[in-house]
PDB file of C-alpha atoms in Angstrom:
ATOM      1  CA  MET A   1       0.041  -0.068   0.043  1.00 80.00           C
ATOM      2  CA  THR A   2       1.387   3.548  -0.819  1.00 92.00           C
ATOM      3  CA  THR A   3       1.529   6.616   0.996  1.00 95.00           C
ATOM      4  CA  ARG A   4      -1.216   7.802  -0.997  1.00 95.00           C
ATOM      5  CA  ASP A   5      -3.659   5.084  -0.380  1.00 93.00           C
ATOM      6  CA  THR A   6      -3.060   5.136   3.347  1.00 93.00           C
ATOM      7  CA  ILE A   7      -3.852   8.945   3.332  1.00 94.00           C
ATOM      8  CA  LEU A   8      -7.125   8.510   1.161  1.00 94.00           C
ATOM      9  CA  ARG A   9      -7.939   5.453   3.427  1.00 93.00           C
ATOM     10  CA  ALA A  10      -7.843   7.805   6.265  1.00 93.00           C
ATOM     11  CA  VAL A  11      -9.707  10.522   4.673  1.00 93.00           C
ATOM     12  CA  ARG A  12     -12.497   8.340   3.770  1.00 92.00           C
ATOM     13  CA  ALA A  13     -12.717   6.884   7.433  1.00 91.00           C
ATOM     14  CA  ALA A  14     -13.136  10.193   8.737  1.00 93.00           C
ATOM     15  CA  LEU A  15     -16.134  11.365   6.692  1.00 92.00           C
ATOM     16  CA  PRO A  16     -18.903  12.180   8.680  1.00 91.00           C
ATOM     17  CA  PRO A  17     -22.122  10.033   8.244  1.00 88.00           C
ATOM     18  CA  ALA A  18     -24.207  10.981   5.274  1.00 88.00           C
ATOM     19  CA  VAL A  19     -27.216  13.008   5.867  1.00 90.00           C
ATOM     20  CA  ALA A  20     -30.538  13.342   3.992  1.00 90.00           C
ATOM     21  CA  ALA A  21     -30.874  16.354   2.197  1.00 85.00           C
ATOM     22  CA  PRO A  22     -33.181  19.190   3.399  1.00 83.00           C
ATOM     23  CA  THR A  23     -36.734  19.664   2.373  1.00 85.00           C
ATOM     24  CA  GLU A  24     -37.517  22.732   0.553  1.00 79.00           C
ATOM     25  CA  TYR A  25     -38.507  25.961   2.607  1.00 76.00           C
ATOM     26  CA  GLN A  26     -41.947  26.308   3.495  1.00 79.00           C
ATOM     27  CA  ARG A  27     -42.985  29.677   4.471  1.00 80.00           C
ATOM     28  CA  ASN A  28     -45.637  30.057   7.332  1.00 83.00           C
ATOM     29  CA  GLU A  29     -45.825  33.718   7.147  1.00 82.00           C
ATOM     30  CA  PRO A  30     -48.759  35.531   5.478  1.00 86.00           C
ATOM     31  CA  PRO A  31     -48.417  37.238   1.993  1.00 85.00           C
ATOM     32  CA  VAL A  32     -46.610  40.646   1.936  1.00 87.00           C
ATOM     33  CA  SER A  33     -48.137  43.604  -0.247  1.00 89.00           C
ATOM     34  CA  SER A  34     -46.101  45.357  -2.868  1.00 90.00           C
ATOM     35  CA  ALA A  35     -46.080  48.670  -1.105  1.00 92.00           C
ATOM     36  CA  ASP A  36     -44.492  46.543   2.158  1.00 93.00           C
ATOM     37  CA  LEU A  37     -41.865  44.815   0.231  1.00 94.00           C
ATOM     38  CA  LEU A  38     -40.965  48.408  -1.403  1.00 95.00           C
ATOM     39  CA  THR A  39     -40.591  49.934   2.208  1.00 95.00           C
ATOM     40  CA  ARG A  40     -38.808  46.773   3.614  1.00 96.00           C
ATOM     41  CA  PHE A  41     -36.260  46.869   0.687  1.00 97.00           C
ATOM     42  CA  THR A  42     -35.772  50.633   0.682  1.00 96.00           C
ATOM     43  CA  GLN A  43     -35.152  50.204   4.764  1.00 96.00           C
ATOM     44  CA  ALA A  44     -32.777  47.506   4.328  1.00 96.00           C
ATOM     45  CA  SER A  45     -30.617  49.450   0.994  1.00 95.00           C
ATOM     46  CA  VAL A  46     -30.641  52.398   3.404  1.00 95.00           C
ATOM     47  CA  ALA A  47     -29.445  50.559   6.517  1.00 93.00           C
ATOM     48  CA  SER A  48     -26.720  48.608   4.575  1.00 91.00           C
ATOM     49  CA  GLY A  49     -25.139  52.305   3.359  1.00 90.00           C
ATOM     50  CA  ALA A  50     -26.910  52.860  -0.125  1.00 92.00           C
ATOM     51  CA  LEU A  51     -28.708  55.802  -1.154  1.00 92.00           C
ATOM     52  CA  VAL A  52     -32.299  55.157  -2.483  1.00 94.00           C
ATOM     53  CA  LEU A  53     -33.867  56.854  -5.256  1.00 93.00           C
ATOM     54  CA  THR A  54     -37.545  55.997  -6.608  1.00 92.00           C
ATOM     55  CA  CYS A  55     -38.637  57.100 -10.028  1.00 92.00           C
ATOM     56  CA  HIS A  56     -41.645  56.677 -12.542  1.00 91.00           C
ATOM     57  CA  GLY A  57     -40.558  56.069 -16.006  1.00 87.00           C
ATOM     58  CA  ASP A  58     -36.944  56.632 -17.574  1.00 88.00           C
ATOM     59  CA  PRO A  59     -34.082  55.930 -14.612  1.00 87.00           C
ATOM     60  CA  ALA A  60     -31.488  57.256 -16.985  1.00 85.00           C
ATOM     61  CA  PRO A  61     -32.071  61.179 -15.824  1.00 85.00           C
ATOM     62  CA  HIS A  62     -31.997  59.943 -11.929  1.00 82.00           C
ATOM     63  CA  ALA A  63     -28.756  57.907 -12.778  1.00 82.00           C
ATOM     64  CA  MET A  64     -27.330  60.853 -14.730  1.00 81.00           C
ATOM     65  CA  HIS A  65     -28.194  63.134 -11.443  1.00 80.00           C
ATOM     66  CA  ALA A  66     -26.613  60.219  -9.336  1.00 75.00           C
ATOM     67  CA  ALA A  67     -23.212  60.397 -11.537  1.00 74.00           C
ATOM     68  CA  GLY A  68     -22.781  63.994 -10.636  1.00 77.00           C
ATOM     69  CA  SER A  69     -19.587  65.102 -12.159  1.00 79.00           C
ATOM     70  CA  ALA A  70     -18.161  61.460 -13.187  1.00 80.00           C
ATOM     71  CA  ARG A  71     -16.133  61.744 -16.076  1.00 85.00           C
ATOM     72  CA  GLU A  72     -15.142  58.068 -16.472  1.00 87.00           C
ATOM     73  CA  VAL A  73     -18.335  56.325 -16.883  1.00 85.00           C
ATOM     74  CA  LEU A  74     -19.651  52.680 -18.011  1.00 87.00           C
ATOM     75  CA  SER A  75     -23.315  52.189 -18.392  1.00 87.00           C
ATOM     76  CA  LEU A  76     -25.268  49.239 -19.464  1.00 89.00           C
ATOM     77  CA  LEU A  77     -28.628  51.495 -18.956  1.00 89.00           C
ATOM     78  CA  PRO A  78     -29.840  52.592 -22.221  1.00 88.00           C
ATOM     79  CA  GLY A  79     -29.860  56.570 -22.312  1.00 84.00           C
ATOM     80  CA  ILE A  80     -26.657  56.649 -20.890  1.00 83.00           C
ATOM     81  CA  ALA A  81     -23.433  57.195 -22.982  1.00 80.00           C
ATOM     82  CA  SER A  82     -20.260  55.527 -21.703  1.00 82.00           C
ATOM     83  CA  THR A  83     -17.064  57.414 -21.904  1.00 82.00           C
ATOM     84  CA  VAL A  84     -14.927  54.126 -21.180  1.00 80.00           C
ATOM     85  CA  ALA A  85     -14.583  52.043 -24.014  1.00 76.00           C
ATOM     86  CA  THR A  86     -13.250  48.471 -22.453  1.00 69.00           C
ATOM     87  CA  GLY A  87     -13.617  46.079 -25.280  1.00 68.00           C
ATOM     88  CA  THR A  88     -12.085  42.960 -23.573  1.00 65.00           C
ATOM     89  CA  ASP A  89      -9.404  45.296 -21.541  1.00 71.00           C
ATOM     90  CA  ARG A  90     -10.058  45.647 -17.825  1.00 73.00           C
ATOM     91  CA  ARG A  91      -7.231  47.941 -17.684  1.00 77.00           C
ATOM     92  CA  ALA A  92      -9.519  50.902 -19.056  1.00 77.00           C
ATOM     93  CA  LEU A  93     -11.292  50.578 -15.980  1.00 85.00           C
ATOM     94  CA  VAL A  94      -8.096  51.731 -13.719  1.00 84.00           C
ATOM     95  CA  SER A  95      -9.814  55.242 -13.380  1.00 85.00           C
ATOM     96  CA  LEU A  96     -13.595  54.407 -13.598  1.00 88.00           C
ATOM     97  CA  GLU A  97     -15.931  56.929 -11.514  1.00 90.00           C
ATOM     98  CA  LEU A  98     -19.081  55.202 -12.336  1.00 89.00           C
ATOM     99  CA  PHE A  99     -20.781  52.319 -13.356  1.00 93.00           C
ATOM    100  CA  VAL A 100     -24.445  52.005 -14.061  1.00 93.00           C
ATOM    101  CA  CYS A 101     -26.101  48.287 -14.462  1.00 94.00           C
ATOM    102  CA  THR A 102     -29.581  47.094 -13.791  1.00 95.00           C
ATOM    103  CA  SER A 103     -30.725  44.206 -11.388  1.00 96.00           C
ATOM    104  CA  PRO A 104     -33.342  41.595 -12.402  1.00 96.00           C
ATOM    105  CA  VAL A 105     -34.326  41.082  -8.539  1.00 97.00           C
ATOM    106  CA  GLY A 106     -34.250  43.003  -5.202  1.00 97.00           C
ATOM    107  CA  VAL A 107     -34.539  41.430  -1.835  1.00 97.00           C
ATOM    108  CA  ALA A 108     -36.639  43.020   0.732  1.00 96.00           C
ATOM    109  CA  GLU A 109     -34.874  41.223   3.793  1.00 95.00           C
ATOM    110  CA  ASN A 110     -31.460  42.310   3.161  1.00 95.00           C
ATOM    111  CA  GLY A 111     -31.612  45.068   0.264  1.00 95.00           C
ATOM    112  CA  ALA A 112     -29.661  43.078  -2.066  1.00 96.00           C
ATOM    113  CA  LEU A 113     -29.765  43.047  -5.673  1.00 97.00           C
ATOM    114  CA  TRP A 114     -28.515  40.496  -8.082  1.00 97.00           C
ATOM    115  CA  PHE A 115     -26.229  41.654 -11.054  1.00 96.00           C
ATOM    116  CA  ALA A 116     -25.105  38.696 -13.246  1.00 95.00           C
ATOM    117  CA  THR A 117     -22.875  38.831 -16.554  1.00 93.00           C
ATOM    118  CA  PRO A 118     -20.900  36.919 -18.678  1.00 92.00           C
ATOM    119  CA  ASP A 119     -18.638  39.969 -19.495  1.00 89.00           C
ATOM    120  CA  PRO A 120     -15.477  40.231 -17.545  1.00 88.00           C
ATOM    121  CA  CYS A 121     -15.216  43.950 -17.876  1.00 89.00           C
ATOM    122  CA  HIS A 122     -18.636  44.389 -16.535  1.00 90.00           C
ATOM    123  CA  ARG A 123     -17.842  41.966 -13.926  1.00 91.00           C
ATOM    124  CA  ALA A 124     -14.437  44.030 -12.776  1.00 90.00           C
ATOM    125  CA  ALA A 125     -16.613  47.245 -13.199  1.00 91.00           C
ATOM    126  CA  LEU A 126     -18.833  46.370 -10.239  1.00 92.00           C
ATOM    127  CA  PHE A 127     -15.716  46.345  -8.093  1.00 90.00           C
ATOM    128  CA  LEU A 128     -13.612  48.638  -9.491  1.00 89.00           C
ATOM    129  CA  ALA A 129     -16.048  51.796  -9.987  1.00 90.00           C
ATOM    130  CA  GLU A 130     -15.688  54.612  -7.346  1.00 90.00           C
ATOM    131  CA  ARG A 131     -19.491  54.508  -7.562  1.00 90.00           C
ATOM    132  CA  VAL A 132     -22.244  52.237  -8.852  1.00 93.00           C
ATOM    133  CA  VAL A 133     -25.823  52.831  -9.769  1.00 94.00           C
ATOM    134  CA  ILE A 134     -27.909  49.867 -10.250  1.00 95.00           C
ATOM    135  CA  VAL A 135     -31.569  50.167 -11.279  1.00 95.00           C
ATOM    136  CA  VAL A 136     -34.235  47.643 -10.420  1.00 96.00           C
ATOM    137  CA  SER A 137     -38.057  47.657 -11.042  1.00 95.00           C
ATOM    138  CA  ALA A 138     -40.482  47.929  -7.903  1.00 95.00           C
ATOM    139  CA  SER A 139     -41.888  44.939  -9.548  1.00 95.00           C
ATOM    140  CA  THR A 140     -39.014  42.548  -9.115  1.00 96.00           C
ATOM    141  CA  ILE A 141     -38.562  43.136  -5.289  1.00 97.00           C
ATOM    142  CA  VAL A 142     -39.026  39.654  -3.507  1.00 96.00           C
ATOM    143  CA  ARG A 143     -39.462  39.112   0.322  1.00 95.00           C
ATOM    144  CA  ASP A 144     -36.085  37.271   1.007  1.00 94.00           C
ATOM    145  CA  MET A 145     -33.285  35.069  -0.317  1.00 94.00           C
ATOM    146  CA  HIS A 146     -35.332  31.843  -0.803  1.00 91.00           C
ATOM    147  CA  ASP A 147     -37.731  34.009  -2.789  1.00 93.00           C
ATOM    148  CA  ALA A 148     -34.573  35.654  -4.879  1.00 95.00           C
ATOM    149  CA  TYR A 149     -33.284  32.170  -5.681  1.00 93.00           C
ATOM    150  CA  ARG A 150     -36.483  31.248  -7.173  1.00 92.00           C
ATOM    151  CA  ALA A 151     -36.595  34.126  -9.443  1.00 94.00           C
ATOM    152  CA  ILE A 152     -32.805  33.819 -10.739  1.00 95.00           C
ATOM    153  CA  ASP A 153     -31.261  31.443 -12.704  1.00 92.00           C
ATOM    154  CA  VAL A 154     -27.682  30.983 -11.297  1.00 90.00           C
ATOM    155  CA  ARG A 155     -26.410  28.786 -14.288  1.00 90.00           C
ATOM    156  CA  ALA A 156     -27.631  31.557 -16.898  1.00 91.00           C
ATOM    157  CA  THR A 157     -24.405  33.205 -16.875  1.00 89.00           C
ATOM    158  CA  SER A 158     -20.557  32.376 -15.692  1.00 88.00           C
ATOM    159  CA  PHE A 159     -20.842  35.422 -13.099  1.00 92.00           C
ATOM    160  CA  GLY A 160     -23.373  36.499 -10.643  1.00 94.00           C
ATOM    161  CA  THR A 161     -23.384  38.181  -7.219  1.00 94.00           C
ATOM    162  CA  PHE A 162     -25.669  40.052  -4.714  1.00 95.00           C
ATOM    163  CA  VAL A 163     -24.737  43.514  -3.720  1.00 94.00           C
ATOM    164  CA  ALA A 164     -26.047  45.350  -0.901  1.00 92.00           C
ATOM    165  CA  GLY A 165     -24.498  48.468  -0.100  1.00 86.00           C
ATOM    166  CA  PRO A 166     -21.088  49.913  -0.918  1.00 83.00           C
ATOM    167  CA  SER A 167     -17.922  48.203   0.100  1.00 81.00           C
ATOM    168  CA  LYS A 168     -17.259  47.917   4.086  1.00 79.00           C
ATOM    169  CA  THR A 169     -14.635  46.239   6.202  1.00 79.00           C
ATOM    170  CA  ALA A 170     -13.545  46.691   9.525  1.00 78.00           C
ATOM    171  CA  ASP A 171     -11.301  43.768  10.012  1.00 75.00           C
ATOM    172  CA  ILE A 172      -8.161  46.463   9.698  1.00 70.00           C
ATOM    173  CA  GLU A 173      -7.540  47.742  13.405  1.00 77.00           C
ATOM    174  CA  GLN A 174     -11.076  47.617  14.259  1.00 77.00           C
ATOM    175  CA  ALA A 175     -11.461  50.823  11.869  1.00 80.00           C
ATOM    176  CA  LEU A 176     -14.475  51.125   9.527  1.00 77.00           C
ATOM    177  CA  VAL A 177     -13.256  51.502   5.727  1.00 79.00           C
ATOM    178  CA  ILE A 178     -15.588  52.302   3.234  1.00 78.00           C
ATOM    179  CA  GLY A 179     -14.414  51.318  -0.465  1.00 74.00           C
ATOM    180  CA  ALA A 180     -11.651  48.642   0.292  1.00 74.00           C
ATOM    181  CA  HIS A 181     -12.953  46.041  -1.829  1.00 78.00           C
ATOM    182  CA  GLY A 182     -15.360  47.788  -4.032  1.00 79.00           C
ATOM    183  CA  PRO A 183     -17.343  50.987  -4.569  1.00 86.00           C
ATOM    184  CA  LYS A 184     -17.385  53.793  -1.932  1.00 87.00           C
ATOM    185  CA  GLU A 185     -21.146  54.651  -2.897  1.00 90.00           C
ATOM    186  CA  LEU A 186     -24.365  52.756  -4.299  1.00 92.00           C
ATOM    187  CA  THR A 187     -27.138  54.321  -5.397  1.00 93.00           C
ATOM    188  CA  VAL A 188     -30.363  52.054  -6.050  1.00 95.00           C
ATOM    189  CA  ILE A 189     -32.896  53.589  -8.053  1.00 94.00           C
ATOM    190  CA  ILE A 190     -36.310  51.955  -7.843  1.00 95.00           C
ATOM    191  CA  ARG A 191     -38.420  52.081 -11.144  1.00 94.00           C
ATOM    192  CA  GLU A 192     -42.211  52.122 -10.214  1.00 91.00           C
ATOM    193  CA  THR A 193     -44.294  51.389 -13.416  1.00 76.00           C
TER     194      THR A 193
END
């Protein structure tokens, strides 16, 4: 018997016993109105540090207002022109000030928004931009993460993540740092139809 076989045998012997897969989550709570979902989502987003705006109709003017004086912009939202041409070169994002995108679902329990893309530059822009603006439709806000995972297809693209608030960390000398791992500001625009 080789050393490899001995190690693998020891690993197999140390495995915990198999357990049955959990049953699907069953909610025992009454339904929540759309207005209540919107209120919960807004409160959770603000608590996470995001600025929340509500608009009726075209969100582009609100996104441009949130952009302020940003000169380096990458936008996936129609009506806002990008000033950064990325192609496949992520180095073009080195001075990105603003990234504007949409989300197909928002989560009321934690203010999270789903962002998925196969494009590596868009993926990088979400974390490299100083400010991020995400537009979500009020009709796509769901109660919790269980409902969110039912609403999205995690296999649809090569990358997907939930985003809630600007980047924050407090693990260095117990001091809160905003923007250490991502954007310093997150603006959420809720489009009501």
